[in-house]
Tab-separated table of C-alpha atoms in Angstrom:
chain	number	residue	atom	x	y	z
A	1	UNK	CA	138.233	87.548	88.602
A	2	UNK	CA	140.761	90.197	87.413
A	3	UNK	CA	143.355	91.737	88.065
A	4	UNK	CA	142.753	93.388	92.018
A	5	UNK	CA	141.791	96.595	92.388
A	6	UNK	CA	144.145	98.527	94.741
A	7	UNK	CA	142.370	102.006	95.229
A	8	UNK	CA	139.042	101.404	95.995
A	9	UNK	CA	136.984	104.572	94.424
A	10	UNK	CA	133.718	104.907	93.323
A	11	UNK	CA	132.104	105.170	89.922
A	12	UNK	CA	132.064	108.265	89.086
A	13	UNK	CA	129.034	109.683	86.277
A	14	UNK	CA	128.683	113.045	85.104
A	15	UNK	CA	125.249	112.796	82.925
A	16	UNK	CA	121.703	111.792	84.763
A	17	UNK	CA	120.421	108.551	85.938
A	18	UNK	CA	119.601	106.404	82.797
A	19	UNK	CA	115.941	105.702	83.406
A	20	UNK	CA	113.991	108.228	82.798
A	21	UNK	CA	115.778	108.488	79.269
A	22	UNK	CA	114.570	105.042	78.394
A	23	UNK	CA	111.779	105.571	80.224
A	24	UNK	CA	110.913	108.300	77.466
A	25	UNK	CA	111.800	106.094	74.640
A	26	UNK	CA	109.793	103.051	76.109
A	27	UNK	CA	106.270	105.016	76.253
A	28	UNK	CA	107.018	106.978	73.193
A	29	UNK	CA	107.667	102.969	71.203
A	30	UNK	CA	105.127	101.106	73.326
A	31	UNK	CA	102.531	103.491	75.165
A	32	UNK	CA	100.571	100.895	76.152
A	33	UNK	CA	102.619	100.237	79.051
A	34	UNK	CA	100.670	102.898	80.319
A	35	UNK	CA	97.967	101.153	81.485
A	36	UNK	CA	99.752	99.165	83.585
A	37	UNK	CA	100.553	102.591	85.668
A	38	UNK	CA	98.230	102.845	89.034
A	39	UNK	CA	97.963	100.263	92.365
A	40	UNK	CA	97.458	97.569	92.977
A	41	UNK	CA	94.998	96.682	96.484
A	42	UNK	CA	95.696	92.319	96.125
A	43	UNK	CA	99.047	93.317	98.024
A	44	UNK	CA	97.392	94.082	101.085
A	45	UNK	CA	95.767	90.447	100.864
A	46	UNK	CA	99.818	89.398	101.300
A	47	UNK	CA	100.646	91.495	103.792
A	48	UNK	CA	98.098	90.727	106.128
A	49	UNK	CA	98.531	87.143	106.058
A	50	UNK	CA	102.219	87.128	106.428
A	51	UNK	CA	101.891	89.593	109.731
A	52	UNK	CA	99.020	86.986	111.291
A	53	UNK	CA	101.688	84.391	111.058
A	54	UNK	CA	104.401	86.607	111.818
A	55	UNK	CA	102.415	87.504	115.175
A	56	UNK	CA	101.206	83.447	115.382
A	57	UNK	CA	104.879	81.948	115.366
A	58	UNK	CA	105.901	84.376	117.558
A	59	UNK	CA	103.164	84.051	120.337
A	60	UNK	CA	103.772	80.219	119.570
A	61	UNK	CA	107.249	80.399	120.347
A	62	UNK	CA	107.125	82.156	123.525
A	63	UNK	CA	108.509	79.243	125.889
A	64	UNK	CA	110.860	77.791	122.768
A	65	UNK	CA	114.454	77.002	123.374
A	66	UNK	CA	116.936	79.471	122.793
A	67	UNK	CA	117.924	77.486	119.299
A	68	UNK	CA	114.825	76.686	117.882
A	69	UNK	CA	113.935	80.462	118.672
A	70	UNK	CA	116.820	82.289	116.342
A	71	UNK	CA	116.251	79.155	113.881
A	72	UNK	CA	112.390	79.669	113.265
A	73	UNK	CA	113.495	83.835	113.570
A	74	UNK	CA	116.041	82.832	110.695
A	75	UNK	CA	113.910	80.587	108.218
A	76	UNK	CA	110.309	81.716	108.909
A	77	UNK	CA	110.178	85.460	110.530
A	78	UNK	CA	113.705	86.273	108.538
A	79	UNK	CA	111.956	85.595	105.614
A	80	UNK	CA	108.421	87.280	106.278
A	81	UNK	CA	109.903	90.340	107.332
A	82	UNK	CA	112.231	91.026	104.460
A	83	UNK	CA	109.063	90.347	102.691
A	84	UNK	CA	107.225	92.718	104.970
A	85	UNK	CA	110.107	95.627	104.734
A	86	UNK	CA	109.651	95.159	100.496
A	87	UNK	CA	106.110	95.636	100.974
A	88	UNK	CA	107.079	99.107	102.784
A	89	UNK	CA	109.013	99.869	99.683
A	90	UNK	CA	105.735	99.664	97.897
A	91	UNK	CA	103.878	101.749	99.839
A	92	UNK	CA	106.037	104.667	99.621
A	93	UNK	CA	105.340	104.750	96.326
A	94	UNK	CA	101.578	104.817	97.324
A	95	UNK	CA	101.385	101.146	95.120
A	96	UNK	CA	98.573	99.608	97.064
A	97	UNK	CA	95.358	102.047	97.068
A	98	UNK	CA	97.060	104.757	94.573
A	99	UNK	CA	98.437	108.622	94.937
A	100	UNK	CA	94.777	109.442	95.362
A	101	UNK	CA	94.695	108.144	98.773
A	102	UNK	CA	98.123	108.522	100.417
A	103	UNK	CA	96.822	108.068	103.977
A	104	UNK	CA	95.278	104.535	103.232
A	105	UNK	CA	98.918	103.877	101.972
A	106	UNK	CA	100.769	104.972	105.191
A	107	UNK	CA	98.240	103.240	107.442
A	108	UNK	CA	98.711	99.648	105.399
A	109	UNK	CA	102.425	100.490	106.170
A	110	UNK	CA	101.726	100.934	109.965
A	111	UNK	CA	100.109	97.423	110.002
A	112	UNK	CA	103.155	96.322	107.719
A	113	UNK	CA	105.867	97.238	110.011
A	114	UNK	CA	104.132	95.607	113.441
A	115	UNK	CA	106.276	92.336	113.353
A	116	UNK	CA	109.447	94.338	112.271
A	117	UNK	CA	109.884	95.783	116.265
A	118	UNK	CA	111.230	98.524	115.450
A	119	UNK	CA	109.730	101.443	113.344
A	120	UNK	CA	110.336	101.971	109.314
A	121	UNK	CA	107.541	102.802	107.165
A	122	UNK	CA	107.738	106.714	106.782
A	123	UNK	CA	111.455	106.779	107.273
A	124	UNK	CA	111.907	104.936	104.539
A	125	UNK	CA	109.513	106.742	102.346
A	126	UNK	CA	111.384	109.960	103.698
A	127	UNK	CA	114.716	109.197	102.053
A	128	UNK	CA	113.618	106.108	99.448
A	129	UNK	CA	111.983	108.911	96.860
A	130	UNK	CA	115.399	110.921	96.743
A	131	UNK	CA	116.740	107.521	95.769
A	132	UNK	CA	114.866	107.149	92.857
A	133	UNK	CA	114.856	111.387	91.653
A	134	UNK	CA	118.717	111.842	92.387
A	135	UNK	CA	119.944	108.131	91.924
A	136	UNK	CA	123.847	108.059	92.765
A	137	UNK	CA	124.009	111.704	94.182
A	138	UNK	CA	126.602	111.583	96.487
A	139	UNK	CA	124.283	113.092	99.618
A	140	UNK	CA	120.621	112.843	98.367
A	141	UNK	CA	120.936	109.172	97.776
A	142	UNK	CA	121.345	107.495	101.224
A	143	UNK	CA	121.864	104.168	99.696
A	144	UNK	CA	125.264	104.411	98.351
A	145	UNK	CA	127.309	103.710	101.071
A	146	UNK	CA	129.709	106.412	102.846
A	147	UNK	CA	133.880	106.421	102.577
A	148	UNK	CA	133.974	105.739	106.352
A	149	UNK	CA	131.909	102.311	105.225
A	150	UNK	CA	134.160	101.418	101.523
A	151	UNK	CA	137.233	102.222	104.437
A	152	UNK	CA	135.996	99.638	107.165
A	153	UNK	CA	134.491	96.685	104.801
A	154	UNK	CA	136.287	96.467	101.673
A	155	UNK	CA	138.251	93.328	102.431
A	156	UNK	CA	136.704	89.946	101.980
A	157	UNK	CA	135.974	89.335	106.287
A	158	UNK	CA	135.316	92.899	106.034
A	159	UNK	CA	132.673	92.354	103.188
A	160	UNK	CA	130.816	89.607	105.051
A	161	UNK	CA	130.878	92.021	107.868
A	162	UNK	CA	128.742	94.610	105.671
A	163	UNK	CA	126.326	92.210	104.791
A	164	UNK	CA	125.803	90.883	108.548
A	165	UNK	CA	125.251	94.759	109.489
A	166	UNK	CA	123.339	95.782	106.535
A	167	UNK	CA	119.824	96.591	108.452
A	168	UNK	CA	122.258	98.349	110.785
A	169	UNK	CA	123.787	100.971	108.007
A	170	UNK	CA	120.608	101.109	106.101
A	171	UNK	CA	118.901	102.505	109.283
A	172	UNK	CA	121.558	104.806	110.863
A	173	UNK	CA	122.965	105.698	107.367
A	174	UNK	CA	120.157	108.379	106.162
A	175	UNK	CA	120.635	110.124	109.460
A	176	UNK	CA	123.957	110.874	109.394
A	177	UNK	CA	124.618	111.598	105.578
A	178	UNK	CA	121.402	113.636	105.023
A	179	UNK	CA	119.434	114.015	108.172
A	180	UNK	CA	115.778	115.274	107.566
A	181	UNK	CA	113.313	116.793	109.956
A	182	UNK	CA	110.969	114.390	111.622
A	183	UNK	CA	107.717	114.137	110.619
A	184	UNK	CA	104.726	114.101	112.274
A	185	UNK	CA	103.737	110.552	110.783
A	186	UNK	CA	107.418	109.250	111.984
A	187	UNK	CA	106.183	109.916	115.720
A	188	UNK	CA	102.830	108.354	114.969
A	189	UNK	CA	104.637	105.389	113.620
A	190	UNK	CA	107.343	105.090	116.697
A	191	UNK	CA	104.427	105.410	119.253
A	192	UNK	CA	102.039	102.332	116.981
A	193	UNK	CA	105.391	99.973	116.458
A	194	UNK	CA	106.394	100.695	120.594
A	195	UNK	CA	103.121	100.271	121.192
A	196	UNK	CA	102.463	96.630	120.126
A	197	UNK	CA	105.879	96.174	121.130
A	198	UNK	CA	104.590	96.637	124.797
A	199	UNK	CA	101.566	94.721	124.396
A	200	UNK	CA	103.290	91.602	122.660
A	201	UNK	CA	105.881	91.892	125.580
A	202	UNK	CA	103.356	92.192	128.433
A	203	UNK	CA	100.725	89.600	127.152
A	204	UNK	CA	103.515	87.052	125.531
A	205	UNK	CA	106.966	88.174	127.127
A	206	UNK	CA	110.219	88.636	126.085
A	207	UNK	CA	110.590	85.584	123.571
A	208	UNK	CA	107.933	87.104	121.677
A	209	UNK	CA	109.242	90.263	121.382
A	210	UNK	CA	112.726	89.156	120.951
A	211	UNK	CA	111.338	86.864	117.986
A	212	UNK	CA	110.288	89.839	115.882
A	213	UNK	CA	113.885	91.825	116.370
A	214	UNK	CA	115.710	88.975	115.484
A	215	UNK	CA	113.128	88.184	112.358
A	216	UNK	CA	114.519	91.669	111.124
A	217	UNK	CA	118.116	91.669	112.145
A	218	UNK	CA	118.623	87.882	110.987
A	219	UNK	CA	116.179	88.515	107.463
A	220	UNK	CA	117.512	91.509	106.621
A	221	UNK	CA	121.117	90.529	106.999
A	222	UNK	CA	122.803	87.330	105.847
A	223	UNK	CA	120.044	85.787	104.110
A	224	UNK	CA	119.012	84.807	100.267
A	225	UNK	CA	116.291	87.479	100.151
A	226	UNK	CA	118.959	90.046	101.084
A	227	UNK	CA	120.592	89.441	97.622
A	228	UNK	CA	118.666	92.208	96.409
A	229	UNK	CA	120.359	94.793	98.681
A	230	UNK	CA	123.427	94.067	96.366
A	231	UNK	CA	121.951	92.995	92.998
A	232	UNK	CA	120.060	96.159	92.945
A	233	UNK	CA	122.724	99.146	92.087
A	234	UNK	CA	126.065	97.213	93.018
A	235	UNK	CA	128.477	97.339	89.753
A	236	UNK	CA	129.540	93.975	88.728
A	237	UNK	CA	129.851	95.116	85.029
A	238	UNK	CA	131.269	98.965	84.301
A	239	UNK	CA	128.998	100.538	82.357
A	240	UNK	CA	125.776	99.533	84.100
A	241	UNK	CA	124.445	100.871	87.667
A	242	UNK	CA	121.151	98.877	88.142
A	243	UNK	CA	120.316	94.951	87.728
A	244	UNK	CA	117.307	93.071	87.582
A	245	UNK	CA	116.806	89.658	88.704
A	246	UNK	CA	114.723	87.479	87.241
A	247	UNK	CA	114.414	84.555	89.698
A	248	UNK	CA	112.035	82.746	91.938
A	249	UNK	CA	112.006	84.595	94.956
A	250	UNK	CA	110.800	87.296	92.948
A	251	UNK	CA	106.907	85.300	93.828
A	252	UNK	CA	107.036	86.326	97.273
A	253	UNK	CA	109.202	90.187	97.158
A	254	UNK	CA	106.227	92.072	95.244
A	255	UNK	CA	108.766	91.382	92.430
A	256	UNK	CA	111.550	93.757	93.594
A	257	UNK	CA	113.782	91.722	90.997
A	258	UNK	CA	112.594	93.609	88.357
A	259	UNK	CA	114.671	96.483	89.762
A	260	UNK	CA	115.246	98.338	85.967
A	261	UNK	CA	111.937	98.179	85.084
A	262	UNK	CA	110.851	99.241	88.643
A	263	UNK	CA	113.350	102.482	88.462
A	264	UNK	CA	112.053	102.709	84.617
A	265	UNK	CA	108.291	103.375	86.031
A	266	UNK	CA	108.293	103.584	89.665
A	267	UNK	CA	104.495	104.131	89.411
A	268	UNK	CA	103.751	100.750	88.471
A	269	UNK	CA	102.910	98.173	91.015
A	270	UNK	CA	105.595	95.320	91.447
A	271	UNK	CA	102.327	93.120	89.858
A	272	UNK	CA	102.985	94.283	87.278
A	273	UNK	CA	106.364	94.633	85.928
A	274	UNK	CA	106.983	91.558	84.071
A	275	UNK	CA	104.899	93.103	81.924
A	276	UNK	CA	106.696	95.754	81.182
A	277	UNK	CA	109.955	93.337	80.553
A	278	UNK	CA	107.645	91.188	78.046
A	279	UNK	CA	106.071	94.521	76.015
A	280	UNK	CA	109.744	96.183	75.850
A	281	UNK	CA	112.212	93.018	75.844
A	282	UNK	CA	114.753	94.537	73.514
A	283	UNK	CA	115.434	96.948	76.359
A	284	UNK	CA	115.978	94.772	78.994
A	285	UNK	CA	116.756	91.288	77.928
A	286	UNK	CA	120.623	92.523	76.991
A	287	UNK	CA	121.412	94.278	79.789
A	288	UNK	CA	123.352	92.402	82.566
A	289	UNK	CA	120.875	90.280	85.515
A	290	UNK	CA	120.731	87.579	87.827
A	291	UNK	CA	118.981	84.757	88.494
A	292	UNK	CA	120.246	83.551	92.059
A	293	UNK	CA	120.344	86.350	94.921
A	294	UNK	CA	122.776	83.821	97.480
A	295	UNK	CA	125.250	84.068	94.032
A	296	UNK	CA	125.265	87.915	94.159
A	297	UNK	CA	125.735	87.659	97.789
A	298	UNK	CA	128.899	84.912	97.137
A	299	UNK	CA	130.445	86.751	94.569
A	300	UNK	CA	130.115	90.210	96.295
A	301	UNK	CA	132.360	88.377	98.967
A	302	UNK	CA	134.640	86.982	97.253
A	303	UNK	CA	135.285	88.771	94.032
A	304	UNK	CA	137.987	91.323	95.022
A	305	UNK	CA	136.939	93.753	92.094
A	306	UNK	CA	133.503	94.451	93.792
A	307	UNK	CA	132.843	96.162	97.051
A	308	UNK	CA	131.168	98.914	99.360
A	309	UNK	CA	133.028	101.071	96.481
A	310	UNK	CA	131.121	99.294	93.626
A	311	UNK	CA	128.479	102.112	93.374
A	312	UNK	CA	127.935	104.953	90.579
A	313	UNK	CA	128.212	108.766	92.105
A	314	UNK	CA	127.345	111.844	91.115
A	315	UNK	CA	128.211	115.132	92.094
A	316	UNK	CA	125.536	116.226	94.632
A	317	UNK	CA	122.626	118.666	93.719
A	318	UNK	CA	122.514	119.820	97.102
A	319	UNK	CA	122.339	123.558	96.695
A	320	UNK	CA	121.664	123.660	92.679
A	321	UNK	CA	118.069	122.284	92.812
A	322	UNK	CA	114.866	122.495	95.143
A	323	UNK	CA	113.575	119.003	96.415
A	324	UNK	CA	109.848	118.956	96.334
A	325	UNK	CA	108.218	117.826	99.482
A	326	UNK	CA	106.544	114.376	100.025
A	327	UNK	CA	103.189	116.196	99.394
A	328	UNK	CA	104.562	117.755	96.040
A	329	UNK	CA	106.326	114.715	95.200
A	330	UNK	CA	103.352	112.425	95.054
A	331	UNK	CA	101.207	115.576	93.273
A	332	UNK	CA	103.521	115.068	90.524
A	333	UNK	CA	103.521	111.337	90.537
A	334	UNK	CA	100.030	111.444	90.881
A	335	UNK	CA	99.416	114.060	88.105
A	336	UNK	CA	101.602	111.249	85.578
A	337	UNK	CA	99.564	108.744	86.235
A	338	UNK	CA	96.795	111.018	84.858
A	339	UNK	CA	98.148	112.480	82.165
A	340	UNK	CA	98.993	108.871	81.199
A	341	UNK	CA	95.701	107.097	81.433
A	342	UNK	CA	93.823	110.276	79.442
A	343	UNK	CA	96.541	109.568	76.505
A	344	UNK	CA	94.733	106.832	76.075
């Protein structure tokens, strides 16, 4: 594995994030890619099927045995949420019904995050977009983990800790290293997931409920899906600072796996982005990937070079430029896809 790495420090970059360099070069070589820009509506069709059986099992399991409750949580609602929570990762990039109509995004992601229990959708499209425009900055991006964090989990026990908690820090993280103001669609959100919350609990009782918090704690924390959490921007080779993974569970995660093409052109559906790998493949097929998320999970454990620490930084921006607002933001997205498909 190496020789062990004794001060645990972050990568530290003084140039932009890489993709929208090669995301330059890719439409000025192949501009055909182009049309694969826009939404993509089948992806309701997905989501709405896995929350009738997320809400099924769980009113099915309402007198089930403490054990066969957390197991079918683990296997079956672990697995649909993390599904669920990717599909909410879509949506804040307006993927299923387009920039055009932003509302008929955010209302898919209210139905989206009922079996979750506890609210997500516009929180996460709050801080997610910051992720992509200031990738690495050491305040705007919420998903690099904090010093407090690389401090607590950086042994081996310690790393398996961070990976049991991860829904934990991804939720409470955002608010305490860049808190935002809450918007009005946040309170609409908390009121609709509290609200079935009360009506699954009143109807079904507690199992119920308790089925749908443990789908999310249990699915977003030690399980294969949650690979991606780590595969995604966790250095495992210096030099690079996002992976793609090109294996099977990629069928059933709107293809998150195909995390450098999705950071390439975060304005084309998940559908989509093989494509993108088979138009381009000189840009993609040398760079480092994966193939087995429960490997990246393994190694992250127990390779003593990698950690909480394993992350590219960049000095922040906070204070040297103006961050659009959501409305702006997805203006601008929108106005891309535009100016793309009229190239044509």
């Amino acid at each position: 594995m190496g020789q062990y790495i004794t001060t645990h420090e972050f990568y530290h970059a003084y140039t932009d994030e890489p993709h929208a360099t090669r995301r330059k070069e890719i439409l000025k070589k192949y501009p055909e890619i182009k049309q694969l820009m826009g939404h993509d509506w089948r992806m309701s069709i997905q989501v709405t099927i896995s929350v009738i059986i997320q809400i099924s099992v769980a009113i099915l399991l309402r007198e089930a045995s403490w054990l066969k409750l957390i197991l079918f949580a683990y296997v079956i609602g672990g697995t649909i949420n993390h599904t669920l929570s990717l599909a909410l990762h879509e949506l804040t990039h307006n993927l299923a019904f387009g920039h055009s109509r932003p509302m008929c995004n955010r209302l898919l992601g209210f139905f989206a995050n009922l079996p979750l229990g506890v609210p997500a959708s516009i929180t996460l499209k709050k801080y997610h977009l910051d992720h992509h425009r200031f990738q690495g900055d050491t305040v705007y991006d919420t998903d690099v983990p904090t010093r407090l964090e690389v401090f607590l989990f950086s042994s081996r026990i310690g790393k398996l800790i961070f990976l049991i908690i991860m829904p934990f820090l991804y939720s409470f993280r955002p608010m305490f290293v860049f808190p935002k103001a809450i918007h009005l669609l946040e309170i609409l959100n908390l009121i609709i997931a509290f609200t079935f919350d009360g009506v699954m609990f009143y109807y079904f009782g507690g199992k119920t409920l308790l089925y749908f918090l443990f789908s999310t704690a249990l699915g977003l924390s030690l399980h294969p899906i949650s690979g991606h959490f780590i595969a995604e921007h966790y250095v495992f080779k210096e030099g690079h600072e996002t992976y793609s993974y090109y294996g099977p569970l990629n069928a059933i995660t709107y293809n998150v796996g195909y995390h450098n093409e999705h950071h390439d052109f975060p304005y084309i559906p998940g559908r989509n982005l093989p494509k993108v790998r088979k138009i381009a493949p000189e840009y993609y097929d040398h760079l480092p990937q994966y193939t087995s998320w429960v490997k990246v999970l393994y190694d992250f454990v127990m390779n003593d070079n990698v950690g909480p620490w394993s992350r590219v930084t960049r000095p922040t921006k906070v204070g040297r430029v103006s961050v659009p607002t959501q409305q702006e933001y997805e203006q601008q997205l929108k106005s891309t896809v535009c100016q793309a498909h009229k190239q044509e």
